[in-house]
Coordinates of C-alpha atoms (C1' of nucleotides) in Angstrom, one line a residue:
Chain A
M1 CA 3.9 -20.3 -12.8
Q2 CA 2.4 -17.5 -11.0
S3 CA 3.3 -15.2 -8.3
L4 CA 3.5 -16.0 -4.7
R5 CA 0.1 -16.0 -2.8
G6 CA -0.4 -12.5 -1.2
T7 CA 1.9 -11.0 -3.5
K8 CA 1.0 -8.7 -6.5
D9 CA 2.7 -7.4 -9.6
I10 CA 2.0 -3.8 -9.9
L11 CA 1.2 -3.2 -13.6
P12 CA 1.8 -0.3 -16.1
Q13 CA -2.0 0.5 -16.1
E14 CA -2.0 0.8 -12.4
I15 CA 1.1 2.6 -11.7
H16 CA 0.0 6.0 -12.0
G17 CA -1.8 5.9 -8.5
W18 CA 1.6 4.9 -7.1
H19 CA 3.5 7.7 -8.7
I20 CA 0.9 10.3 -7.2
V21 CA 1.5 8.7 -3.6
E22 CA 5.2 8.9 -4.2
D23 CA 5.1 12.2 -5.3
R24 CA 3.1 13.5 -2.3
I25 CA 5.3 11.5 0.0
R26 CA 8.3 13.4 -1.2
Y27 CA 6.7 16.5 -1.2
I28 CA 5.0 16.5 2.2
T29 CA 8.2 15.2 4.0
S30 CA 10.1 17.9 2.2
L31 CA 7.8 20.4 3.7
Y32 CA 8.7 19.2 7.2
G33 CA 12.4 18.7 6.7
Y34 CA 12.3 14.9 6.8
R35 CA 14.8 12.9 4.8
E36 CA 14.6 9.3 3.4
L37 CA 16.0 6.4 5.4
R38 CA 16.3 3.4 3.2
N39 CA 17.0 0.2 5.2
P40 CA 17.5 -3.5 4.0
I41 CA 14.4 -5.5 3.7
M42 CA 15.8 -8.1 5.9
E43 CA 17.2 -8.0 9.5
Y44 CA 18.3 -10.6 12.0
T45 CA 15.1 -12.0 13.4
E46 CA 16.2 -10.7 17.0
V47 CA 15.7 -7.2 16.0
F48 CA 11.9 -7.5 15.5
K49 CA 11.5 -9.8 18.1
R50 CA 13.2 -7.5 20.8
A51 CA 11.4 -4.2 19.6
V52 CA 7.8 -5.7 18.7
G53 CA 7.4 -8.0 21.1
E54 CA 7.2 -11.8 21.7
D55 CA 3.7 -11.9 22.4
T56 CA 2.3 -9.9 19.4
D57 CA 0.9 -11.5 16.6
I58 CA 3.2 -10.0 14.3
V59 CA 6.1 -11.9 16.1
G60 CA 4.0 -15.0 17.0
K61 CA 2.6 -15.9 13.9
E62 CA 3.3 -13.5 11.0
M63 CA 7.1 -13.3 10.2
Y64 CA 8.8 -14.4 7.2
T65 CA 11.7 -16.1 9.1
F66 CA 14.3 -18.4 7.8
P67 CA 17.7 -19.5 8.4
D68 CA 20.4 -18.2 5.9
R69 CA 23.3 -20.2 4.7
G70 CA 25.4 -19.4 7.6
G71 CA 22.7 -20.6 10.1
D72 CA 21.5 -16.9 11.2
S73 CA 18.1 -16.5 11.5
I74 CA 16.8 -13.8 9.1
T75 CA 13.3 -12.1 8.8
L76 CA 11.8 -10.2 6.0
R77 CA 10.9 -6.8 7.7
P78 CA 7.1 -7.0 8.9
E79 CA 7.4 -3.2 10.0
A80 CA 9.8 -0.3 9.8
T81 CA 10.2 1.1 13.2
A82 CA 12.4 -1.6 14.7
A83 CA 14.9 -1.4 12.0
V84 CA 14.8 2.4 11.7
V85 CA 15.9 2.4 15.5
R86 CA 18.6 -0.4 15.0
S87 CA 19.8 1.7 12.1
A88 CA 19.8 4.9 14.1
I89 CA 21.7 3.3 17.0
Q90 CA 24.1 1.7 14.5
H91 CA 24.9 4.9 12.7
N92 CA 24.5 7.2 15.7
L93 CA 21.8 9.5 14.1
T94 CA 20.8 11.0 17.1
A95 CA 24.5 11.8 18.5
Q96 CA 24.9 14.7 20.7
Q97 CA 21.1 15.4 21.8
Q98 CA 20.5 15.9 18.0
I99 CA 17.1 14.9 16.8
A100 CA 16.4 13.0 13.4
R101 CA 13.6 13.4 11.2
V102 CA 13.5 10.3 8.7
Y103 CA 11.0 8.6 6.4
Y104 CA 10.8 5.6 4.7
S105 CA 8.7 3.8 1.8
G106 CA 8.9 0.4 0.7
P107 CA 7.9 -3.2 0.7
F108 CA 7.1 -4.9 3.9
F109 CA 6.2 -8.7 4.5
R110 CA 3.7 -10.4 6.9
Y111 CA 2.5 -14.3 6.4
E112 CA -1.2 -13.8 6.7
R113 CA -4.2 -14.8 4.8
P114 CA -4.9 -12.1 2.1
Q115 CA -8.0 -10.3 1.9
K116 CA -8.9 -6.9 0.8
G117 CA -6.5 -4.4 1.9
R118 CA -4.1 -7.1 3.2
Q119 CA -1.3 -8.7 1.3
R120 CA 1.7 -10.9 2.4
Q121 CA 4.1 -8.4 0.5
F122 CA 2.6 -4.9 1.0
H123 CA 4.0 -1.4 1.0
Q124 CA 4.2 1.3 3.9
F125 CA 5.2 4.9 3.9
G126 CA 6.1 6.1 7.2
C127 CA 7.8 9.0 9.3
E128 CA 9.9 8.7 12.6
L129 CA 11.0 11.9 14.7
L130 CA 13.9 10.4 16.7
G131 CA 15.1 11.8 20.0
A132 CA 12.2 14.3 20.9
S133 CA 9.7 13.8 23.7
S134 CA 7.6 17.1 23.8
P135 CA 4.1 17.0 22.8
E136 CA 5.0 19.4 20.1
A137 CA 7.0 16.4 18.5
D138 CA 3.9 14.5 18.8
I139 CA 1.9 17.3 16.7
E140 CA 4.6 17.6 14.1
I141 CA 4.0 14.0 13.3
L142 CA 0.2 14.2 13.6
T143 CA 0.1 17.3 11.2
L144 CA 2.5 15.7 8.9
A145 CA 0.3 12.6 8.5
H146 CA -2.9 14.9 8.5
D147 CA -1.5 16.9 5.6
F148 CA -0.4 14.0 3.6
L149 CA -4.0 12.6 3.8
E150 CA -5.3 15.7 2.7
S151 CA -3.0 16.2 -0.2
L152 CA -4.2 12.8 -1.4
G153 CA -7.8 14.0 -1.2
I154 CA -8.8 10.9 1.1
K155 CA -11.9 12.3 2.7
S156 CA -13.9 9.6 4.4
R157 CA -11.4 9.2 7.3
E158 CA -11.2 9.5 11.0
L159 CA -8.5 10.0 13.4
H160 CA -8.4 8.2 16.7
I161 CA -6.0 9.0 19.5
N162 CA -5.4 7.6 23.1
T163 CA -2.6 7.5 25.6
L164 CA -0.8 4.5 26.8
A165 CA 0.9 6.7 29.5
T166 CA 4.3 5.5 31.0
P167 CA 5.5 1.9 31.3
E168 CA 5.1 2.0 35.1
I169 CA 1.3 3.5 34.8
R170 CA 0.8 0.8 31.9
Q171 CA 2.1 -1.9 34.3
L172 CA -0.2 -0.9 37.2
F173 CA -3.1 -0.8 34.5
K174 CA -2.4 -4.2 33.1
Q175 CA -2.7 -5.4 36.6
E176 CA -6.2 -3.7 37.1
L177 CA -7.2 -5.3 34.0
I178 CA -6.0 -8.6 34.6
S179 CA -7.9 -8.7 37.8
Y180 CA -11.0 -7.2 36.2
F181 CA -11.1 -9.7 33.2
T182 CA -10.2 -12.7 35.6
A183 CA -13.4 -12.1 37.6
H184 CA -15.6 -12.4 34.0
L185 CA -13.1 -15.1 32.7
S186 CA -16.0 -17.1 31.4
D187 CA -17.4 -14.4 29.3
L188 CA -14.1 -13.7 27.5
S189 CA -13.3 -15.1 24.1
E190 CA -10.8 -18.0 23.8
D191 CA -8.3 -15.7 22.0
S192 CA -8.6 -13.0 24.9
Q193 CA -8.3 -15.8 27.7
S194 CA -5.0 -16.6 26.1
R195 CA -3.8 -13.2 26.0
L196 CA -5.0 -12.5 29.6
Q197 CA -1.6 -12.7 31.4
S198 CA 0.5 -11.8 28.4
N199 CA -0.9 -8.7 26.9
P200 CA -4.5 -7.8 28.6
L201 CA -4.4 -4.4 26.8
R202 CA -5.3 -6.1 23.6
I203 CA -8.5 -7.4 25.1
L204 CA -9.5 -4.0 24.9
D205 CA -9.7 -3.5 20.9
S206 CA -11.1 -7.1 20.5
K207 CA -13.9 -7.0 18.0
H208 CA -15.6 -10.1 20.0
P209 CA -18.8 -9.2 21.1
G210 CA -18.6 -10.5 24.3
D211 CA -15.0 -9.0 24.8
K212 CA -16.3 -5.6 23.6
A213 CA -19.1 -5.6 26.3
L214 CA -16.8 -6.4 29.1
S215 CA -14.4 -3.7 27.5
A216 CA -16.9 -1.0 27.8
N217 CA -17.1 -1.3 31.7
A218 CA -13.3 -2.3 32.2
P219 CA -11.0 0.1 34.2
R220 CA -9.9 3.0 32.3
M221 CA -6.2 4.3 31.8
Q222 CA -7.5 7.8 32.1
D223 CA -8.4 7.2 35.7
M224 CA -4.8 6.2 36.4
L225 CA -2.8 8.9 34.6
D226 CA -0.2 10.6 36.4
T227 CA 0.2 14.3 35.9
E228 CA 3.2 14.1 33.6
S229 CA 1.1 11.9 31.1
K230 CA -2.1 13.6 31.7
D231 CA -0.3 16.9 30.8
H232 CA 1.4 15.4 27.8
F233 CA -1.9 14.1 26.3
S234 CA -4.1 17.1 26.8
K235 CA -1.2 19.4 25.3
V236 CA -1.3 17.2 22.0
L237 CA -5.2 17.2 22.2
S238 CA -5.2 21.2 22.6
H239 CA -2.8 21.5 19.7
L240 CA -5.1 19.3 17.6
D241 CA -7.9 21.7 18.3
S242 CA -6.2 24.8 17.6
L243 CA -5.1 23.4 14.3
S244 CA -8.7 22.3 13.5
I245 CA -7.7 18.9 13.2
P246 CA -10.6 16.6 13.9
Y247 CA -10.1 13.5 16.1
T248 CA -11.8 11.2 18.4
V249 CA -10.3 10.1 21.9
N250 CA -10.5 6.2 21.9
P251 CA -9.7 4.9 25.3
L252 CA -9.9 1.4 23.5
L253 CA -7.2 2.1 21.1
V254 CA -4.0 0.3 22.3
R255 CA -2.2 -0.9 19.1
G256 CA -0.7 -4.3 18.6
L257 CA 3.1 -3.5 19.3
D258 CA 4.7 -3.7 22.8
Y259 CA 6.9 -0.7 22.2
Y260 CA 4.4 2.3 22.3
S261 CA 3.9 4.7 25.3
H262 CA 2.0 8.0 25.6
T263 CA 0.4 9.0 22.3
V264 CA -1.0 6.5 20.1
F265 CA -3.1 7.0 17.3
E266 CA -4.9 5.3 14.1
F267 CA -6.5 6.9 10.8
T268 CA -9.3 4.7 9.6
S269 CA -11.4 5.0 6.4
T270 CA -14.8 3.7 5.6
A271 CA -13.9 3.2 2.4
L272 CA -11.7 0.3 3.1
G273 CA -13.9 -2.7 4.2
A274 CA -12.9 -4.7 7.2
Q275 CA -9.3 -3.7 7.1
D276 CA -10.1 -0.2 7.9
A277 CA -7.0 1.3 9.2
L278 CA -5.0 3.5 6.6
G279 CA -2.3 3.7 9.2
G280 CA -1.4 4.6 12.6
G281 CA 1.6 5.0 15.0
G282 CA 2.6 6.4 18.2
R283 CA 5.3 7.1 20.9
Y284 CA 7.9 4.9 21.7
D285 CA 10.3 6.3 24.3
H286 CA 11.9 3.3 25.3
L287 CA 12.7 1.3 22.4
F288 CA 16.5 2.5 22.1
E289 CA 17.3 1.5 25.6
H290 CA 15.7 -2.1 24.4
F291 CA 18.3 -2.1 21.8
G292 CA 21.0 -1.0 24.2
G293 CA 21.1 2.6 22.9
K294 CA 20.8 5.5 25.0
H295 CA 17.4 7.0 25.9
T296 CA 16.0 8.8 22.7
P297 CA 12.0 9.2 23.2
S298 CA 10.7 8.9 19.7
I299 CA 7.3 8.8 17.8
G300 CA 6.2 7.9 14.3
F301 CA 3.6 6.7 12.2
A302 CA 3.2 4.4 9.0
F303 CA 0.5 4.3 6.1
G304 CA -0.3 1.4 4.1
I305 CA 0.3 2.4 0.3
E306 CA -2.2 -0.2 -0.9
R307 CA -4.8 0.9 1.4
L308 CA -4.2 4.4 0.6
L309 CA -4.7 3.6 -3.1
L310 CA -7.9 1.6 -2.1
A311 CA -9.6 4.6 -0.4
M312 CA -8.6 7.0 -3.1
S313 CA -10.0 4.8 -6.0
A314 CA -13.2 4.4 -3.9
Q315 CA -13.8 7.9 -4.1
E316 CA -12.3 8.3 -7.4
S317 CA -9.6 10.7 -6.4
I318 CA -6.8 9.3 -8.7
S319 CA -6.2 11.7 -11.5
E320 CA -5.9 10.2 -15.1
A321 CA -2.6 9.2 -16.3
P322 CA -0.8 11.8 -18.7
K323 CA -1.3 10.8 -22.3
P324 CA 1.4 10.8 -25.1
E325 CA 1.1 14.1 -27.0
I326 CA 2.2 13.3 -30.6
Y327 CA 1.9 10.4 -32.8
V328 CA 4.4 10.6 -35.8
I329 CA 2.9 8.3 -38.5
G330 CA 4.8 7.0 -41.9
F331 CA 3.6 4.2 -43.9
E332 CA 4.3 2.2 -47.3
S333 CA 7.6 3.6 -48.4
E334 CA 11.2 3.2 -46.9
E335 CA 11.9 6.8 -47.1
S336 CA 8.5 7.5 -45.1
R337 CA 9.4 5.3 -42.6
R338 CA 12.8 6.7 -42.3
A339 CA 11.6 10.0 -42.1
V340 CA 9.4 9.1 -39.1
I341 CA 12.2 8.0 -37.1
S342 CA 14.2 10.8 -37.5
C343 CA 11.2 13.3 -37.0
A344 CA 10.0 11.4 -33.8
H345 CA 13.7 11.7 -32.3
A346 CA 14.0 15.5 -33.1
L347 CA 10.7 16.1 -31.6
R348 CA 11.3 14.3 -28.5
T349 CA 14.8 15.9 -27.9
L350 CA 13.5 19.6 -29.1
S351 CA 10.2 19.5 -27.1
G352 CA 10.6 17.1 -24.4
K353 CA 7.1 15.6 -25.1
Q354 CA 6.1 12.0 -25.5
V355 CA 6.2 10.9 -29.2
I356 CA 4.9 7.7 -30.1
V357 CA 5.7 6.0 -33.4
D358 CA 4.4 2.7 -34.9
V359 CA 7.0 -0.4 -34.8
Q360 CA 4.8 -2.9 -36.6
N361 CA 4.7 -1.4 -40.2
R362 CA 1.0 -0.9 -39.9
S363 CA -1.3 1.1 -42.3
L364 CA -1.9 4.8 -42.2
K365 CA -5.5 3.9 -40.8
A366 CA -4.4 1.4 -38.0
Q367 CA -2.0 4.1 -36.7
M368 CA -4.6 6.8 -36.8
K369 CA -6.8 4.6 -34.8
E370 CA -4.1 3.9 -32.3
A371 CA -3.2 7.5 -31.9
D372 CA -6.8 8.3 -31.2
K373 CA -7.1 5.3 -28.8
L374 CA -3.9 6.8 -26.9
G375 CA -5.6 10.1 -26.7
V376 CA -2.8 12.0 -28.4
K377 CA -3.5 15.7 -29.3
Q378 CA -1.5 16.1 -32.5
V379 CA -0.6 13.7 -35.3
V380 CA 2.4 14.2 -37.6
I381 CA 1.9 12.3 -40.8
I382 CA 5.0 11.8 -43.1
G383 CA 3.7 9.5 -46.0
P384 CA 5.8 8.6 -49.1
E385 CA 4.7 11.9 -50.7
E386 CA 5.8 14.1 -47.8
A387 CA 8.9 12.2 -47.1
L388 CA 10.1 13.2 -51.1
H389 CA 9.3 16.9 -50.4
D390 CA 10.8 17.0 -46.9
T391 CA 7.2 18.0 -45.6
C392 CA 4.7 16.6 -43.2
I393 CA 1.0 17.1 -42.4
V394 CA 0.1 18.1 -38.8
K395 CA -3.4 17.1 -37.5
D396 CA -5.0 18.4 -34.4
L397 CA -7.1 15.2 -33.5
S398 CA -9.6 17.2 -31.4
T399 CA -10.5 19.7 -34.2
G400 CA -9.8 17.4 -37.1
M401 CA -7.8 20.7 -38.6
Q402 CA -4.6 19.8 -40.6
H403 CA -1.9 21.8 -42.3
T404 CA 1.1 20.8 -44.6
K405 CA 4.2 22.1 -43.1
L406 CA 8.1 22.0 -44.1
M407 CA 9.9 19.8 -41.7
T408 CA 11.9 22.9 -40.5
E409 CA 8.7 24.7 -39.7
L410 CA 7.6 21.5 -37.5
H411 CA 10.7 21.8 -35.7
N412 CA 10.5 25.1 -35.1
M413 CA 6.8 24.6 -33.6
F414 CA 8.2 22.6 -30.8
S415 CA 11.5 24.1 -30.1
Chain B
rG1 C1' -4.7 -20.7 11.8
rC2 C1' -10.5 -21.0 10.9
rG3 C1' -15.5 -20.1 7.9
rG4 C1' -18.1 -18.6 3.4
rG5 C1' -18.1 -17.4 -2.1
rU6 C1' -15.7 -17.9 -6.7
rG7 C1' -12.3 -19.9 -10.8
rU8 C1' -15.3 -20.6 -18.8
rA9 C1' -11.8 -15.9 -24.7
rG10 C1' -7.5 -10.0 -22.9
rC11 C1' -11.6 -8.0 -19.8
rU12 C1' -16.9 -8.6 -17.7
rC13 C1' -19.9 -12.8 -17.4
rA14 C1' -23.8 -16.5 -19.6
rG15 C1' -24.4 -22.0 -20.1
rU16 C1' -25.1 -27.4 -20.7
rG17 C1' -23.8 -35.1 -18.6
rG18 C1' -22.4 -35.4 -25.3
rU19 C1' -15.4 -31.4 -25.5
rA20 C1' -18.9 -24.0 -25.7
rG21 C1' -21.3 -18.8 -26.1
rA22 C1' -22.6 -13.0 -25.6
rG23 C1' -21.0 -7.9 -24.6
rC24 C1' -16.6 -5.1 -24.7
rA25 C1' -11.6 -4.9 -26.4
rG26 C1' -8.2 -6.6 -30.7
rC27 C1' -7.3 -7.1 -36.0
rG28 C1' -9.7 -6.1 -41.0
rG29 C1' -13.3 -4.2 -44.3
rU30 C1' -17.1 -0.3 -45.3
rU31 C1' -13.8 4.9 -47.1
rU32 C1' -7.6 2.2 -53.2
rG33 C1' -3.2 8.3 -47.8
rU34 C1' -6.5 10.0 -42.3
rG35 C1' -9.2 8.5 -36.1
rG36 C1' -13.8 9.1 -33.1
rC37 C1' -20.0 7.2 -35.1
rU38 C1' -22.5 3.0 -37.9
rC39 C1' -22.8 -1.4 -40.3
rC40 C1' -20.1 -6.4 -41.7
rG41 C1' -16.4 -9.8 -41.2
rC42 C1' -12.2 -12.3 -38.5
rU43 C1' -9.0 -13.5 -34.7
rG44 C1' -9.3 -15.8 -30.1
rG45 C1' -10.7 -20.7 -24.8
rC46 C1' -5.9 -28.1 -22.0
rC47 C1' -14.0 -24.2 -19.4
rG48 C1' -7.6 -23.2 -12.7
rC49 C1' -4.8 -28.0 -11.9
rG50 C1' -5.1 -33.4 -10.3
rG51 C1' -8.0 -37.4 -9.6
rG52 C1' -12.8 -40.3 -9.3
rU53 C1' -18.0 -41.8 -11.2
rU54 C1' -19.5 -42.5 -16.2
rC55 C1' -20.1 -45.1 -22.7
rA56 C1' -19.1 -39.7 -22.2
rA57 C1' -17.4 -34.5 -17.7
rU58 C1' -16.6 -27.5 -18.6
rU59 C1' -21.1 -29.6 -16.3
rC60 C1' -21.5 -34.4 -10.9
rC61 C1' -18.1 -36.0 -6.5
rC62 C1' -13.0 -35.5 -4.1
rG63 C1' -8.5 -33.0 -3.4
rU64 C1' -5.3 -29.0 -4.6
rC65 C1' -4.0 -24.2 -6.1
rA66 C1' -5.5 -19.2 -6.6
rC67 C1' -8.7 -15.2 -6.3
rU68 C1' -12.4 -13.0 -3.0
rC69 C1' -15.5 -11.9 1.6
rG70 C1' -15.3 -12.4 6.8
rC71 C1' -12.8 -14.0 11.7
rC72 C1' -8.1 -13.4 14.2
rC73 C1' -4.9 -9.2 13.9
rC74 C1' -3.0 -5.4 11.4
rA75 C1' -1.0 -1.6 6.8

RNA sequence: GCGGGUGUAGCUCAGUGGUAGAGCAGCGGUUUGUGGCUCCGCUGGCCGCGGGUUCAAUUCCCGUCACUCGCCCCA
C-alpha cells in the first residue's frame, strides 16, 4: 500500500515550515482586512469549464473529473477563483456595490506528471478582491502578495507583470497574432500550431525555441492598447514604482486561464528549477457575468505553498522547530514513576511549557539521552529516593548544574 | 501525454551471476542514580513488485509500479 502518485504525506518532521507559512497567511491577510473563505474541494465540472476555459490545459487534460452516484459530473478543484466566484454569486457576497476581500488556503488537484514543485494534490494560498476595478485594487493585491513573500523571507524572486487589456482589444490582438503566426506556420511547434486558432496568446509564452524567436517579433498588445487600458496599466506601474516594489514588464506573459483581462502578473523564483512560478494572478473583470452574475470586476492571486516551501528551504530560511522544554525522569520504583506523572501534569498546567515523559519504562540513562537528543533545556529527576522525600533534582542540560528541590519549590518555579 | 535517470538496513549510499556491506541513526555497555565526547558490542534488509534466461539472479533481459529530472503547462 502506498499513497497515490503525486500525493504526499506531510510528516511531523516537516510540518513546522507549513505552520510558518500558515501563520504568515493569517497575519498578512489580517493586516489587509481579508477574511477566509472555505469552499468545498469539489464542484460541478461546469464551474471550472465555464470559468477557466475549454481550451486551457487545465480543463483539457488536467482535471480530476468523475461521475458521482447520482450521475452528475464532479471535479476536484484545480484552482480556486472559479469556485470563489461561484460562491460569491450564490451567497451574494458583493451585494449593494459592496466589495469583498477574501482569502483561501487548501488542497487543489491536477492530473499531471509529477516533478519538482509539481504534484497531483498540491496546496495554494490565494486572495481575491471582488467588486473593485480601480488600479488601486490591483495595487492592494500586488502589495499584499509582495508583503507576504517578504515576510517569508523569500529573496531570489521576480515579479513579472503585463496587461491583457479588454476582451475587445484582446480579440483584435488575437486576430493580429493569428495572421502573423499563420504567415510563419511551418516554423511553429506542433503544440502551437494546434493552439493557433483556439488560443494564440498562449504561443507567446511557449518555451519552444522556434516559437520564442517568432514571438519576439510578433505584434505587441502594447501597440494596440486603448486609452483606458493604457491608463490603468501605467497607474499600476507607477504605484509599484512609488512603493519601491521591483518588477519587470513582460509583454509575453499571458497566463494560462481564459478569464483574465487587464493586469496579469507572476512571481518567479530562481530557487525552484523548471517549475519556477511561485504564484501568479490577475484581473478578471467579466468572470461574474460568465456565471450569470452581475458585473463584478475583480482581481486576485494564488501561491503554491509547496513551491514557497521549496524556495524557503533552498535558502534555508525556515527557522528551527521549537523544542520541548522540560523532561521529567523517573525510574525503577513505582513511587518514582507515579511522582513523574503527577509532576509532569502539574508543570504543564502551571507553566504551559512542553513537558516530555518516558512511557517505555526506560533507564535513567536512556531518558537522559533522549532529553539531550530532544534538546530540552531542563530535566527534572524524581528517582526512588526523591519520590520518598517529595523532592526532585532540577538539572540544566546546557550548564550541567543541578539542585535538589522540594516539589513545592519546583511548582513555584514554574507558576 | 512524451523523453532521461534511479529504486539495496530508519536515512545517505557501496557492491557481486553463487541469496549482501559501510557511515549515520537506534538500542546496550564502558560509568551498579545522570546526557553531550571516546571506545566496544548488538539490533536491523521478500536488494521496489511480477515474469523470463540460468544449475543458480540483488546482479542479465522484459514488464510493471514508484520516485526523480526535463518537455508540455502551471502553483
